Each structure stands twice: as C-alpha cells, then as structure tokens.
Coordinates of C-alpha atoms and ligand atoms in Angstrom, one line a residue:
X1 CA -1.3 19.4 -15.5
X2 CA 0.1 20.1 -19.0
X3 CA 0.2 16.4 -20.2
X4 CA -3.3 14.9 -22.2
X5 CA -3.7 11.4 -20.9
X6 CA -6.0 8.5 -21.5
X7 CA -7.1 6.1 -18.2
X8 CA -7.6 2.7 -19.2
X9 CA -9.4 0.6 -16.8
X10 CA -9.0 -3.0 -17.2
X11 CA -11.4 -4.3 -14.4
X12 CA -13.7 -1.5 -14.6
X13 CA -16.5 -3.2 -12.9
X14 CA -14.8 -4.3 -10.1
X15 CA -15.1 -2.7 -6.2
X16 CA -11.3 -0.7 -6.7
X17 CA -12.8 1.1 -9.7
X18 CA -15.9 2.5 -8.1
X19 CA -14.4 3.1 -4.7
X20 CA -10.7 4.6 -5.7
X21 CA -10.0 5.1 -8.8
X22 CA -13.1 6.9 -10.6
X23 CA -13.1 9.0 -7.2
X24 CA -9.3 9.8 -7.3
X25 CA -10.1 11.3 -11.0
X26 CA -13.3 13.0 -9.7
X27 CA -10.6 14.9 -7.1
X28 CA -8.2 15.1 -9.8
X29 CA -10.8 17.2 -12.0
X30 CA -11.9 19.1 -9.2
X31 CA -8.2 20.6 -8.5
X32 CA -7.9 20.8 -11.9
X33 CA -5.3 18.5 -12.1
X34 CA -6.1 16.6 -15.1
X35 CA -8.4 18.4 -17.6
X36 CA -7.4 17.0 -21.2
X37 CA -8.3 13.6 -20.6
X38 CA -10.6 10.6 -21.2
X39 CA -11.5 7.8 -19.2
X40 CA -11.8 4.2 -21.0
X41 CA -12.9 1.3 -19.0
X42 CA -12.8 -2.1 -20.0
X43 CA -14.4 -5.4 -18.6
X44 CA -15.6 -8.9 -19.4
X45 CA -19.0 -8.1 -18.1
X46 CA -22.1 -6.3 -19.9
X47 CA -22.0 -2.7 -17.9
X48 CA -21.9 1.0 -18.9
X49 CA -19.8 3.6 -17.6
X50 CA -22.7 6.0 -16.7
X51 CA -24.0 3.2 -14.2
X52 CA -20.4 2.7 -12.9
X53 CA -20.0 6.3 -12.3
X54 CA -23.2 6.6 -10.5
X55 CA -22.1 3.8 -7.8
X56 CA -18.8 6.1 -7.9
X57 CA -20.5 8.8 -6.3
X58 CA -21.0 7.2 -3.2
X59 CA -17.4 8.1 -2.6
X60 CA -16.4 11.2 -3.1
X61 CA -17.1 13.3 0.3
X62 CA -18.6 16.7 -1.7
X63 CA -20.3 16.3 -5.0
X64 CA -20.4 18.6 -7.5
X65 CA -22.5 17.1 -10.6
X66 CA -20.5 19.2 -13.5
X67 CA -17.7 17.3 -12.8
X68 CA -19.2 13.9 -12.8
X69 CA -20.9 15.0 -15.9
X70 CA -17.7 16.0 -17.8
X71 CA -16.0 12.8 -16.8
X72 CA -19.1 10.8 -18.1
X73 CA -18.9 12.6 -21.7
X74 CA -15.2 11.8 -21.9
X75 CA -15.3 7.9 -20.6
X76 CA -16.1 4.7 -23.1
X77 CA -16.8 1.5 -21.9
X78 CA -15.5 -1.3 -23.8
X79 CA -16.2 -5.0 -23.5
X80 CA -13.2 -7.3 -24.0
X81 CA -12.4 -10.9 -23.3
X82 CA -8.9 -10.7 -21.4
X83 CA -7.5 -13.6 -23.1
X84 CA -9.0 -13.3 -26.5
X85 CA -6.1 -11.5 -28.9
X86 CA -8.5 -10.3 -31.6
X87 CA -10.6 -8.4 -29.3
X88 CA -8.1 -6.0 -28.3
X89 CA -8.2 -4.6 -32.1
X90 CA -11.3 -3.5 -31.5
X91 CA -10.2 -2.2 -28.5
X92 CA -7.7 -0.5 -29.9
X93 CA -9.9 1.3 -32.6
X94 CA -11.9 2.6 -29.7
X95 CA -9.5 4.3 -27.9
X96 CA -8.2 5.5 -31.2
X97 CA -11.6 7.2 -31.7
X98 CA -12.2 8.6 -28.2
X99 CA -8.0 10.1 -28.0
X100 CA -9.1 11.7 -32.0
X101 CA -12.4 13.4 -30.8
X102 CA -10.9 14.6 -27.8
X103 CA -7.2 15.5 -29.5
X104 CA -5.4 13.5 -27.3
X105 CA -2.1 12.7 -28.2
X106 CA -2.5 8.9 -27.0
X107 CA -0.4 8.9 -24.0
X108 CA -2.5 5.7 -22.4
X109 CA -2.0 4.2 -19.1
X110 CA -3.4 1.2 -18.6
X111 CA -4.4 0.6 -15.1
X112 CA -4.6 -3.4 -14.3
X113 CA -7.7 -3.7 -11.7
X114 CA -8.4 -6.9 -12.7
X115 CA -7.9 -10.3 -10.8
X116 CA -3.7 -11.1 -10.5
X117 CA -4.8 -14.3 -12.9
X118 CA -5.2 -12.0 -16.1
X119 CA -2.3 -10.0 -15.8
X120 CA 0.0 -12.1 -17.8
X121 CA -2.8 -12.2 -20.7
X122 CA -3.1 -8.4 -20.9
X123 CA 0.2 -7.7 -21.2
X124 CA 0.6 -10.1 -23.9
X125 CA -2.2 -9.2 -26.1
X126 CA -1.6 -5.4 -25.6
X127 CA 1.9 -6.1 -26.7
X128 CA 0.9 -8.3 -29.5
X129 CA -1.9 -6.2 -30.7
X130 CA 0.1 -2.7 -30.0
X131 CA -2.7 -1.7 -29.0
X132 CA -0.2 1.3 -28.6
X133 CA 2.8 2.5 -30.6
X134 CA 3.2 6.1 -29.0
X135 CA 6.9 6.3 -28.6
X136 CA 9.3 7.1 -25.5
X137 CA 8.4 5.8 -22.4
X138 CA 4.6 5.3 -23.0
X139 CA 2.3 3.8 -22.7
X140 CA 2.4 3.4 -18.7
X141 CA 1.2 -0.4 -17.0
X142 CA 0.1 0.0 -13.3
X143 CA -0.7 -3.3 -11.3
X144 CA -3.1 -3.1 -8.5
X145 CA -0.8 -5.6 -5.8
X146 CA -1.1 -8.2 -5.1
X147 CA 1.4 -8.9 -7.7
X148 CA 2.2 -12.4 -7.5
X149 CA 1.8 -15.1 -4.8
X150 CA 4.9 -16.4 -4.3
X151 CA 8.6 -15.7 -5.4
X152 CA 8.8 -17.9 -8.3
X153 CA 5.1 -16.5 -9.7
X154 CA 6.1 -12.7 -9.0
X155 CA 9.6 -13.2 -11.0
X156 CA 7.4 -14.9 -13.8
X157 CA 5.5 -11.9 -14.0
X158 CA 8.0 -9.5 -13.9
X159 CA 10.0 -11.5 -16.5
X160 CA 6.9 -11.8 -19.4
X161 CA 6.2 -7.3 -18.1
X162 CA 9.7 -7.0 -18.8
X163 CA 10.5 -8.7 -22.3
X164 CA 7.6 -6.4 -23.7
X165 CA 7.9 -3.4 -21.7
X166 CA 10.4 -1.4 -20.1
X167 CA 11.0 -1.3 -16.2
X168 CA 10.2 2.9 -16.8
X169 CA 6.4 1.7 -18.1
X170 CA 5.7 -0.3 -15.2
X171 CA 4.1 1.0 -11.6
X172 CA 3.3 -1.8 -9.1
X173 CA 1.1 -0.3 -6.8
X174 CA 1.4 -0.1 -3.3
X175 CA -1.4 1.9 -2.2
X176 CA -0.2 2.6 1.5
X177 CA 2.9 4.4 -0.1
X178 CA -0.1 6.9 -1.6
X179 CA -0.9 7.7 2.1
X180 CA 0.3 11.1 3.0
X181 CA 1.4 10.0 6.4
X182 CA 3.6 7.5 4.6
X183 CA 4.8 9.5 2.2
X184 CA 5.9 12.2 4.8
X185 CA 8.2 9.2 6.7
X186 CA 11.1 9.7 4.6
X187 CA 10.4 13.8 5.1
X188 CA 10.1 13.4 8.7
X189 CA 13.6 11.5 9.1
X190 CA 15.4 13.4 6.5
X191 CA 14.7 16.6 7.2
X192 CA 15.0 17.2 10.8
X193 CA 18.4 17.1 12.5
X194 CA 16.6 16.6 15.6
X195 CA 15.7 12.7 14.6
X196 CA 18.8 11.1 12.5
X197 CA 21.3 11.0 14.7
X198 CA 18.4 9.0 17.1
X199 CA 17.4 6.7 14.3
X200 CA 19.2 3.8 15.5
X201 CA 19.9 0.2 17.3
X202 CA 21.9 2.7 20.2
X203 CA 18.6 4.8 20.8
X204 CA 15.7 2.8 19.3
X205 CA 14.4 -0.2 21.4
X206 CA 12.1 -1.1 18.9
X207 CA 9.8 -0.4 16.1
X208 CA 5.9 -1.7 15.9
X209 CA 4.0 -1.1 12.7
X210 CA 0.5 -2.4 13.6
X211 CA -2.3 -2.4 11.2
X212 CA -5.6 -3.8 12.7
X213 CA -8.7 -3.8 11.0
X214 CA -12.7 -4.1 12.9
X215 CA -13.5 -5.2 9.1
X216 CA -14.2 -8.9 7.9
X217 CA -13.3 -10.0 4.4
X218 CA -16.9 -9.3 3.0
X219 CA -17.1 -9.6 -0.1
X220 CA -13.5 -10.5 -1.3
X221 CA -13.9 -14.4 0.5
X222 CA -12.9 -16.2 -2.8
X223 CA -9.4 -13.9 -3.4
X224 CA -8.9 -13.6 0.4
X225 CA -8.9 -17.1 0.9
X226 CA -6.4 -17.8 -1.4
X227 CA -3.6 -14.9 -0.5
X228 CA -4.6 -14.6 3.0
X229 CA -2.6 -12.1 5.6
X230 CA 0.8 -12.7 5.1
X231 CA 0.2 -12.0 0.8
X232 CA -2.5 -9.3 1.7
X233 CA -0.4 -6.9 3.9
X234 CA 2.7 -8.4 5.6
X235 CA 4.2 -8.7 1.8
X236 CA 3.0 -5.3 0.6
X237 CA 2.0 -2.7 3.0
X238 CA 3.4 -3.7 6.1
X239 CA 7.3 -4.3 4.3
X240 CA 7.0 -1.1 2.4
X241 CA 6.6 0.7 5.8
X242 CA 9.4 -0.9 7.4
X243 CA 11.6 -0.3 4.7
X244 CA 10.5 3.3 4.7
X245 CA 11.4 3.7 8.5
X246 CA 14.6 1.3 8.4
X247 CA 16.1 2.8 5.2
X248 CA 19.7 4.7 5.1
X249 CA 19.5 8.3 3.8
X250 CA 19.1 8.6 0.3
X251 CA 21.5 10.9 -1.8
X252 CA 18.2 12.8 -2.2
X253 CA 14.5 12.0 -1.8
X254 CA 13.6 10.9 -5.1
X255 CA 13.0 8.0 -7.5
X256 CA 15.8 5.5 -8.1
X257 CA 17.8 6.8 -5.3
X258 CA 15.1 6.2 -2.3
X259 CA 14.2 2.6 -4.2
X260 CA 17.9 1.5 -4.1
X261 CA 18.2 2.3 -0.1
X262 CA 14.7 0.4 0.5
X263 CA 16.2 -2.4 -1.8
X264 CA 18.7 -2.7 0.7
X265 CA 16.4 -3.5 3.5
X266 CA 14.6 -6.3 1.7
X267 CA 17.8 -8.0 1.4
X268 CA 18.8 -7.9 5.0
X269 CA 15.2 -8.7 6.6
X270 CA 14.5 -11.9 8.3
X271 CA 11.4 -13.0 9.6
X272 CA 12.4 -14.5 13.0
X273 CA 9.3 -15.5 14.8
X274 CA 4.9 -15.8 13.1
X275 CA 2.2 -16.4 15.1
X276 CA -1.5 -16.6 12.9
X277 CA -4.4 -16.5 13.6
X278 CA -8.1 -16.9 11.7
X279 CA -10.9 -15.2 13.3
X280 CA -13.8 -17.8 14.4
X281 CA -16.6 -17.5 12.3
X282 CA -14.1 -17.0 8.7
X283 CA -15.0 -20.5 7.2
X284 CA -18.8 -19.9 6.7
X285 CA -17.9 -16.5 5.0
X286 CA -19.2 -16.6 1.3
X287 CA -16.4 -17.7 -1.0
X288 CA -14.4 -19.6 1.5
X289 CA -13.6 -23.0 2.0
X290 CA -14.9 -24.6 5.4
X291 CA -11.9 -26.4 6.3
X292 CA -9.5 -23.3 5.0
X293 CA -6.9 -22.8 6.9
X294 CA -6.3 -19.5 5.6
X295 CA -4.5 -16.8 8.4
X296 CA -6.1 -13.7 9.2
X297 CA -4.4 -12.0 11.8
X298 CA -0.6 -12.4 12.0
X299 CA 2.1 -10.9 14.3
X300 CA 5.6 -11.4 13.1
X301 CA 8.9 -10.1 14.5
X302 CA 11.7 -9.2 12.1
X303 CA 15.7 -8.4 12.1
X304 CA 16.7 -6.1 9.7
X305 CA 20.7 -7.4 9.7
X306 CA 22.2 -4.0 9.1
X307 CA 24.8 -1.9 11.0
X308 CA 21.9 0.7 12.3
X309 CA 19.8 -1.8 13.4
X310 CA 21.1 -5.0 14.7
X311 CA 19.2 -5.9 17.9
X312 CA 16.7 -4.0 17.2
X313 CA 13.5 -5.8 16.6
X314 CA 10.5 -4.9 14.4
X315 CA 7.4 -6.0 15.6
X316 CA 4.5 -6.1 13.0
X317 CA 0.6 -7.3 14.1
X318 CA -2.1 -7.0 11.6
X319 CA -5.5 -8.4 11.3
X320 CA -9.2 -8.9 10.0
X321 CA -12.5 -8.7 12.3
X322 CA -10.5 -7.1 15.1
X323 CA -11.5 -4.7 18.4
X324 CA -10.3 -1.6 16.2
X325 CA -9.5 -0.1 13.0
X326 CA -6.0 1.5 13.4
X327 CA -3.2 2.1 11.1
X328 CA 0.0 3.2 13.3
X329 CA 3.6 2.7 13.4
X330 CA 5.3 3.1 17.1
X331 CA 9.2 4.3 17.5
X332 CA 10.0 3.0 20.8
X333 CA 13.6 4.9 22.8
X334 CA 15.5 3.3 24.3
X335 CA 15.1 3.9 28.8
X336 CA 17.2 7.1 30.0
X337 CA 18.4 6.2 33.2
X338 CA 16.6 7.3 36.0
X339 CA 18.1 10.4 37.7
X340 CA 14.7 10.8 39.9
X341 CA 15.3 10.2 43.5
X342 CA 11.3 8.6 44.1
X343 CA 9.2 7.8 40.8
X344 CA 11.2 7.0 37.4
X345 CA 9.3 7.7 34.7
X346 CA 6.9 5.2 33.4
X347 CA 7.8 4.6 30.0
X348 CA 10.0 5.8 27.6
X349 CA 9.9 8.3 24.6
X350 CA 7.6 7.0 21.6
X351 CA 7.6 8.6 17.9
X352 CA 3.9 8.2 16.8
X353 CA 2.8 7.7 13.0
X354 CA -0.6 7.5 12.6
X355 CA -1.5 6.5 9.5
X356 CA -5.4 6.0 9.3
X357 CA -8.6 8.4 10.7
X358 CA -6.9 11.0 12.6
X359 CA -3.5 10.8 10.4
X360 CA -1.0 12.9 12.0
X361 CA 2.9 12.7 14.4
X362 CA 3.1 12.7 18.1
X363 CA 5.8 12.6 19.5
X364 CA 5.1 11.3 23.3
X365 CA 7.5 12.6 25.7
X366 CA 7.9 13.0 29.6
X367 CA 7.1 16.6 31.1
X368 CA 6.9 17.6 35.1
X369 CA 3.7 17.1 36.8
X370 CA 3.3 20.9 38.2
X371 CA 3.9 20.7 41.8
X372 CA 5.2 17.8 41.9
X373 CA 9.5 16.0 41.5
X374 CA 7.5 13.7 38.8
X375 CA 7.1 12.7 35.3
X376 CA 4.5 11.5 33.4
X377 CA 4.0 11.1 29.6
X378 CA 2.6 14.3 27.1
X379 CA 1.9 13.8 23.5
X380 CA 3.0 16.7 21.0
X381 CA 0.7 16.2 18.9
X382 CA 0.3 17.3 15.3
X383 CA -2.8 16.2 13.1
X384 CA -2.9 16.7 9.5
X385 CA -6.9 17.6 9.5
X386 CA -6.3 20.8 11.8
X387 CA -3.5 22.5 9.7
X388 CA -4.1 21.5 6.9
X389 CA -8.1 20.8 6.5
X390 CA -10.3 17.7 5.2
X391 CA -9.2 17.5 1.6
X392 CA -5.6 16.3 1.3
X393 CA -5.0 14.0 -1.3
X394 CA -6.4 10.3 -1.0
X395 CA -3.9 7.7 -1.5
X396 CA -5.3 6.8 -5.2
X397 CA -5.2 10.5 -6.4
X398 CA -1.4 10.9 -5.7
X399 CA -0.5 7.6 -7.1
X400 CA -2.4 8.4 -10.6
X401 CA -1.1 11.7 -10.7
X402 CA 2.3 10.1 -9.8
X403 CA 1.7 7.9 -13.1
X404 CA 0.7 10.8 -14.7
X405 CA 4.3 13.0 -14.6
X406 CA 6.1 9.9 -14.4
X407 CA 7.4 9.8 -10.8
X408 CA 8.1 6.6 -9.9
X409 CA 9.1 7.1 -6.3
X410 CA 6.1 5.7 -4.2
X411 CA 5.5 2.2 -6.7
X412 CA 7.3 -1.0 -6.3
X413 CA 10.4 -2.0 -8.2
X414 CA 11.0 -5.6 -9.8
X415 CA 13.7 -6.3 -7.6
X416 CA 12.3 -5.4 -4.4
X417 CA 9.3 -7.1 -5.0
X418 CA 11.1 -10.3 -5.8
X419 CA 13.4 -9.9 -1.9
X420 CA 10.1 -9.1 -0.3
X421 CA 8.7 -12.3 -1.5
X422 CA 12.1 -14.3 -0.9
X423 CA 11.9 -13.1 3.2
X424 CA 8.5 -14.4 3.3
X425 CA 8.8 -17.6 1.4
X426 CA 9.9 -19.5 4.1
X427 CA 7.1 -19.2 6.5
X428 CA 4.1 -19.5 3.8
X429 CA 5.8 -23.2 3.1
X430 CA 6.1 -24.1 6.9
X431 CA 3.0 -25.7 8.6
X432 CA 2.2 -23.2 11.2
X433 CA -0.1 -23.7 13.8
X434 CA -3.6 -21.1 13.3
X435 CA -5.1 -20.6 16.6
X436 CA -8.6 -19.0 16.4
X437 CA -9.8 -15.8 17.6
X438 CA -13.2 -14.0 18.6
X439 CA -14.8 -11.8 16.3
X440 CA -14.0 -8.0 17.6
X441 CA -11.3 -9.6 20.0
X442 CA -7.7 -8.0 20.0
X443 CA -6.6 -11.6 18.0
X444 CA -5.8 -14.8 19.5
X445 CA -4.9 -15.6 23.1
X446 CA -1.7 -17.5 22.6
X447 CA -0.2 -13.9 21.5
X448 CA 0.3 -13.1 25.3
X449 CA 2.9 -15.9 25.2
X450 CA 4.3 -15.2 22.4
X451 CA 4.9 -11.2 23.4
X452 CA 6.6 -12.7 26.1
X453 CA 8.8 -15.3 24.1
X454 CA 9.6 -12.0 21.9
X455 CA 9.7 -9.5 24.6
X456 CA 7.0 -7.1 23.3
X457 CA 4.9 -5.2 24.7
X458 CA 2.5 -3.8 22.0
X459 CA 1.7 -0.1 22.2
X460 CA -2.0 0.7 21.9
Ligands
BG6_501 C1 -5.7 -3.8 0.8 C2 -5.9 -5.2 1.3 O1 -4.5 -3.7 0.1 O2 -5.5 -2.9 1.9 C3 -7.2 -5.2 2.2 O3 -6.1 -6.0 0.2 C4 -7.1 -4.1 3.3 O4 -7.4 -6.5 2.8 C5 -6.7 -2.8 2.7 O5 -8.3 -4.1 3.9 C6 -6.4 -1.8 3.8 O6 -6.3 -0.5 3.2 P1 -6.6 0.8 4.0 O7 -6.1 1.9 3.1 O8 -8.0 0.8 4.3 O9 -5.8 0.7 5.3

C-alpha cells in the first residue's frame, strides 16, 4: 500500500483491540500491506502499548517477533479523558510528534473501540480541538457497532458525526460484512448466470440465516445486558446478510451503488413474527441484573415487501449458550414436481453459505442412487481452506485496509442504519414474552410451536 497512515485507537485497552485489531495490523504488516505507518492508542486507563501488544499475540495463528517488534517501535500510547476538551491538545501534539519522526503525512483514522456512550464526546472534542486539519476527505472515523440503541439515538448520532464530518469520513462497522464468505454473496449472485434468474419468490421457498453461538456472554454481562439479541445481531449482522442476499443487482459491485440497492431492502422489511428466549442461568452472570429480562436467543420471521420476494419468508434464529457454534445462511427451492413413479425425492435443492469454521458454498442437490430409480441429496461442496489455504484475510484486516484506500463498500451508511433500526423499533417497545432455555440446548421449547405457526422447518 502506497498510502502512510496513522491508527488511532480510542479504546485501546479494551478486548476488540487485543483480539482484532492489533492482530489485523500484525497480518497487514506481514503481507506488507501497510509499511509506513504508526499505531497510536488511546485510553482512560494507566497501560502501555508494549503490554497490550503482548496480550495481542495470543491471536495471531503464526508469530513472527520482527513484526511485533516493528509495530511496537511505531505505536504510542496516550492517556486521555474522553470527555475532557483540553486533553485532546495534548493528544494532538503527540500524534504530531510520532507522524514527524516517522514522516507521515498525517492521514489519521481514528478507530472508535470504545463504549457506544463516548462516541458523541469524541467526535466533538476532535472536532473542536482539530486534533486534525489534513485536508480532503481525511481524517477517517470508524465506529465499532453497535452504533446506537434505538432509532431516535442512532439518528442523534449520526446528526452530531455529520455536522462535523462528512458522510465520506465515516465507516460504521459491520464486522460480518469483513467476512470473506459474506463478501463473496454479492459475487456469488452476480456473477453466475446459473443463480439470477433462480433468485426469486417463483423459485425460492425460503431463506434462513441462522447464527448460533455455544458461547455465553462472559465477560461483556454489563453491555450485553443492556443491548441484548435483537441490538447485538438481529440489527447489525443478521440485516446486513439479508440485505446482501435479498438485494436487486447493482449497476456494478461497488460503493454507493451496492449501498443504494441494500437501502432498498431496509425500507421494505417487516418483522412479522419474534419469539425470545434467555438462556437459564444468564441472571447470575457477572454484570447482569437478576431480574433482567434481557433476550438472548431470538428467532424472527421477516417479509421483505418487494416484487422478487413477496411470499417468500426469511427466517432468522440466533443465540448465546447454544448446542453449536454455526454461522450459515440456507437458500431453500422451491419442490419440483415429482416425476418418480415410487420415492420422490426427500427434500428440495438448498444453496449453502457457511460463514464460520469451515467457511465455504454447497450447493445440495439430488443425484441417482447407483442401481437404484431413486434420489437422494449430494452436497457440491467448495471450502475456502482447501483452495485457497489457512490464511485468507480475517474480517478486521479487510475492513482496515478497506478504511485505508477508502472503499466504503462493506461499512454501514447513515440511512440504512436509521431503516434498520425503524423495522426493529416496534418489537423492542412491545412486551414479549422470554421463555427460558437450557444451557447448550438448541433454544427454548416453545420454538417447535412457533415453527409450526410460521411454517419452518429449520435446516441444520
Ligand atoms: C459481535 C457481537 O458483533 O459478534 C457478539 O457483539 C458476537 O455478541 C459476535 O458474539 C459474533 O461474531 P463472530 O465473528 O464470532 O461470528
């Protein structure tokens, strides 16, 4: 990469930075990616970057310590009180000084990993302070999501971003849209005749995007308890990747022209139908209250009121403390009719996504048993690990080095952000039953009835 850039850090000392970002720069060094650079990272707590750094190692599969060492010699760490205005002079000098004895040229991104509470403060006092006057489109503001908690606090935030910054500056992060399975959706659909003229209510009976997690909330009790499931992933991730598969082609894959079409979809989704669920032993977990009645597992079922897809459902299940860890979206055909004069086939054709461990398309389809006038279901199956090897990009690495050129393809745009949280307002204001569910169950019981109300069968 040509460009010299400066990573700011706000947050430095929290779990992101240690576990994603410093690591994402580690790989970024390694593929020599990013070589004129200098890391600065910024907290309220007493720390130092060469002890943050070493609890970054941890995460990066193959270690080579030159690298480490040369991000060490070009990182600062800076202490700063969020809201306090006069600190962020000093601040300023400091990154002054590293950018002059590194020649940068002062192209800064400033990466908010900090609680959602302190974003509004930042933005003010880096304004206020200009903490950086390099001209054009710079400096860039990335916000780790959740980026508000309902629709009237997202559009506040986006309004104060906006009177100070431009929309160009500004990269919400998504981190799923990072993934290289999600990123190759829009490829997939768009570049194979074989699947467009398919993609449709005529052909598609319907779409499941489930994302279950074996993992409790650990650590995270006091943030979790507040967003809970439907702020943590149905918002975010799980929207993204229905707008991704539920999207009309693009005039090209790029930038404003793939944001528009998603745009589109988050006006015309509607949540029809929520069950939630809070696995049993979540109020004694450290930071939450013990009468919350904060969701943790959610199914929803969701119309997207467009031409391609009326009457054809989406179907999205996630959860905490589950049987499984599995990222996967499911493109269910439509039944053939059965020209078979004794066994039909079982089930129909499914479009596989797999998003997490074993990333990779299978496309499921039915093939002859041999010897037999029978079907039964094969999987084509392609996984990203056997042609291509262990080291593709992590989700982190392509979204800095996204920030990095300037591509703002794969973050969130004001607008949609503000119709994601409109479709979801309604059902975090209604009082919805939360039925409870065993630790490293597949979520509550009352979900069989509610498949059956909804007419799912979920794929697994
Ligand atoms: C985060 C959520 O955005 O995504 C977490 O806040 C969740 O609750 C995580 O565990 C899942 O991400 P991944 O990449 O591990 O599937």
């Amino acid at each position: 990469m040509k460009e010299d850039v400066t990573l700011i850090i706000m947050g430095v000392t929290g779990d992101l930075a240690k576990r994603k970002l410093l690591p994402a720069i580690y790989n970024l060094v390694e593929k020599k990616k990013l070589d004129n650079f200098a890391v600065i990272g910024v907290s309220r707590s007493e720390n130092s970057m060469s002890s943050i750094i070493g609890e970054a190692k941890g995460f990066v599969r193959e270690q080579n310590q030159n690298i480490w060492d040369e991000i060490e010699r070009r990182s600062k760490y800076i202490w700063l009180d969020f809201d306090n205005p006069e600190g962020y002079k000093i601040f300023g000098k400091s990154c002054l000084e590293i950018e002059k004895s590194f020649k940068l040229s002062g192209k800064r991104i400033f990466y908010l990993a900090t609680l959602p509470e302190h974003f509004s403060a930042i933005v003010r006092n880096l304004k206020k302070v200009e903490v950086n006057k390099h001209q054009g489109d710079w400096p860039k503001l990335v916000f780790e999501k959740p980026f508000g908690h309902d629709l009237s606090s997202a559009q506040k935030l986006n309004k104060t971003i906006l009177s100070m910054f431009k929309e160009k500056q500004v990269y919400r992060i998504d981190h799923y849209l990072g993934k290289e399975l999600v990123a190759n959706i829009s490829l997939l659909r768009f570049t194979n005749r074989i699947f467009e003229p398919l993609w449709c209510k005529g052909h598609i009976e319907n779409v499941q995007i489930i994302l279950n997690e074996d993992l409790t909330i650990g650590s995270r009790g006091e943030f979790y308890d507040e967003y809970g499931v439907l702020r943590d992933m149905v918002q975010s991730h799980m929207f993204q990747l229905l707008s991704l598969i539920a999207m009309e082609s693009p005039e090209k894959l790029e930038g404003e022209f793939v944001r528009d079409k998603k745009l589109e979809i988050f006006k015309n989704l509607e949540i029809k139908d929520v069950l939630l669920g809070q696995y049993e032993t979540y109020n004694s977990e450290k930071g939450v209250s013990s009468d919350s009645t904060t969701p943790t597992f959610a199914a929803l079922k969701i119309s997207v009121d467009t031409p391609r897809w009326k009457n054809t459902p989406f179907f999205l299940k996630t959860g905490k403390a589950l049987n499984e860890t599995k990222a996967v979206i499911y493109i269910k055909f439509r039944e053939v009719d059965c020209l078979l004069s004794k066994t039909c086939p079982a089930d129909t054709n499914y479009l596989i996504i797999n998003l997490k461990t074993n990333e990779g398309i299978a496309l499921e389809i039915n093939t002859k048993i041999p010897g037999r006038i029978e079907v039964e279901p094969v999987k084509l199956d392609f996984r990203i690990k056997n042609k291509y090897g262990p080291n593709t990009p992590e989700a982190y690495e392509s979204l800095i080095e996204d920030v990095i050129s300037e591509n703002q393809y794969s973050f969130v745009r004001n607008d949609s952000i503000e119709y994601c949280w409109k479709a979801l307002e309604p059902w975090l204001k209604k009082k919805l039953p939360i039925y409870d569910y065993k630790k490293g169950s597949s979520g509550p019981k009352e979900l069989n009835k509610w498949n059956e109300k909804n007419k799912v069968g979920w794929r697994s």
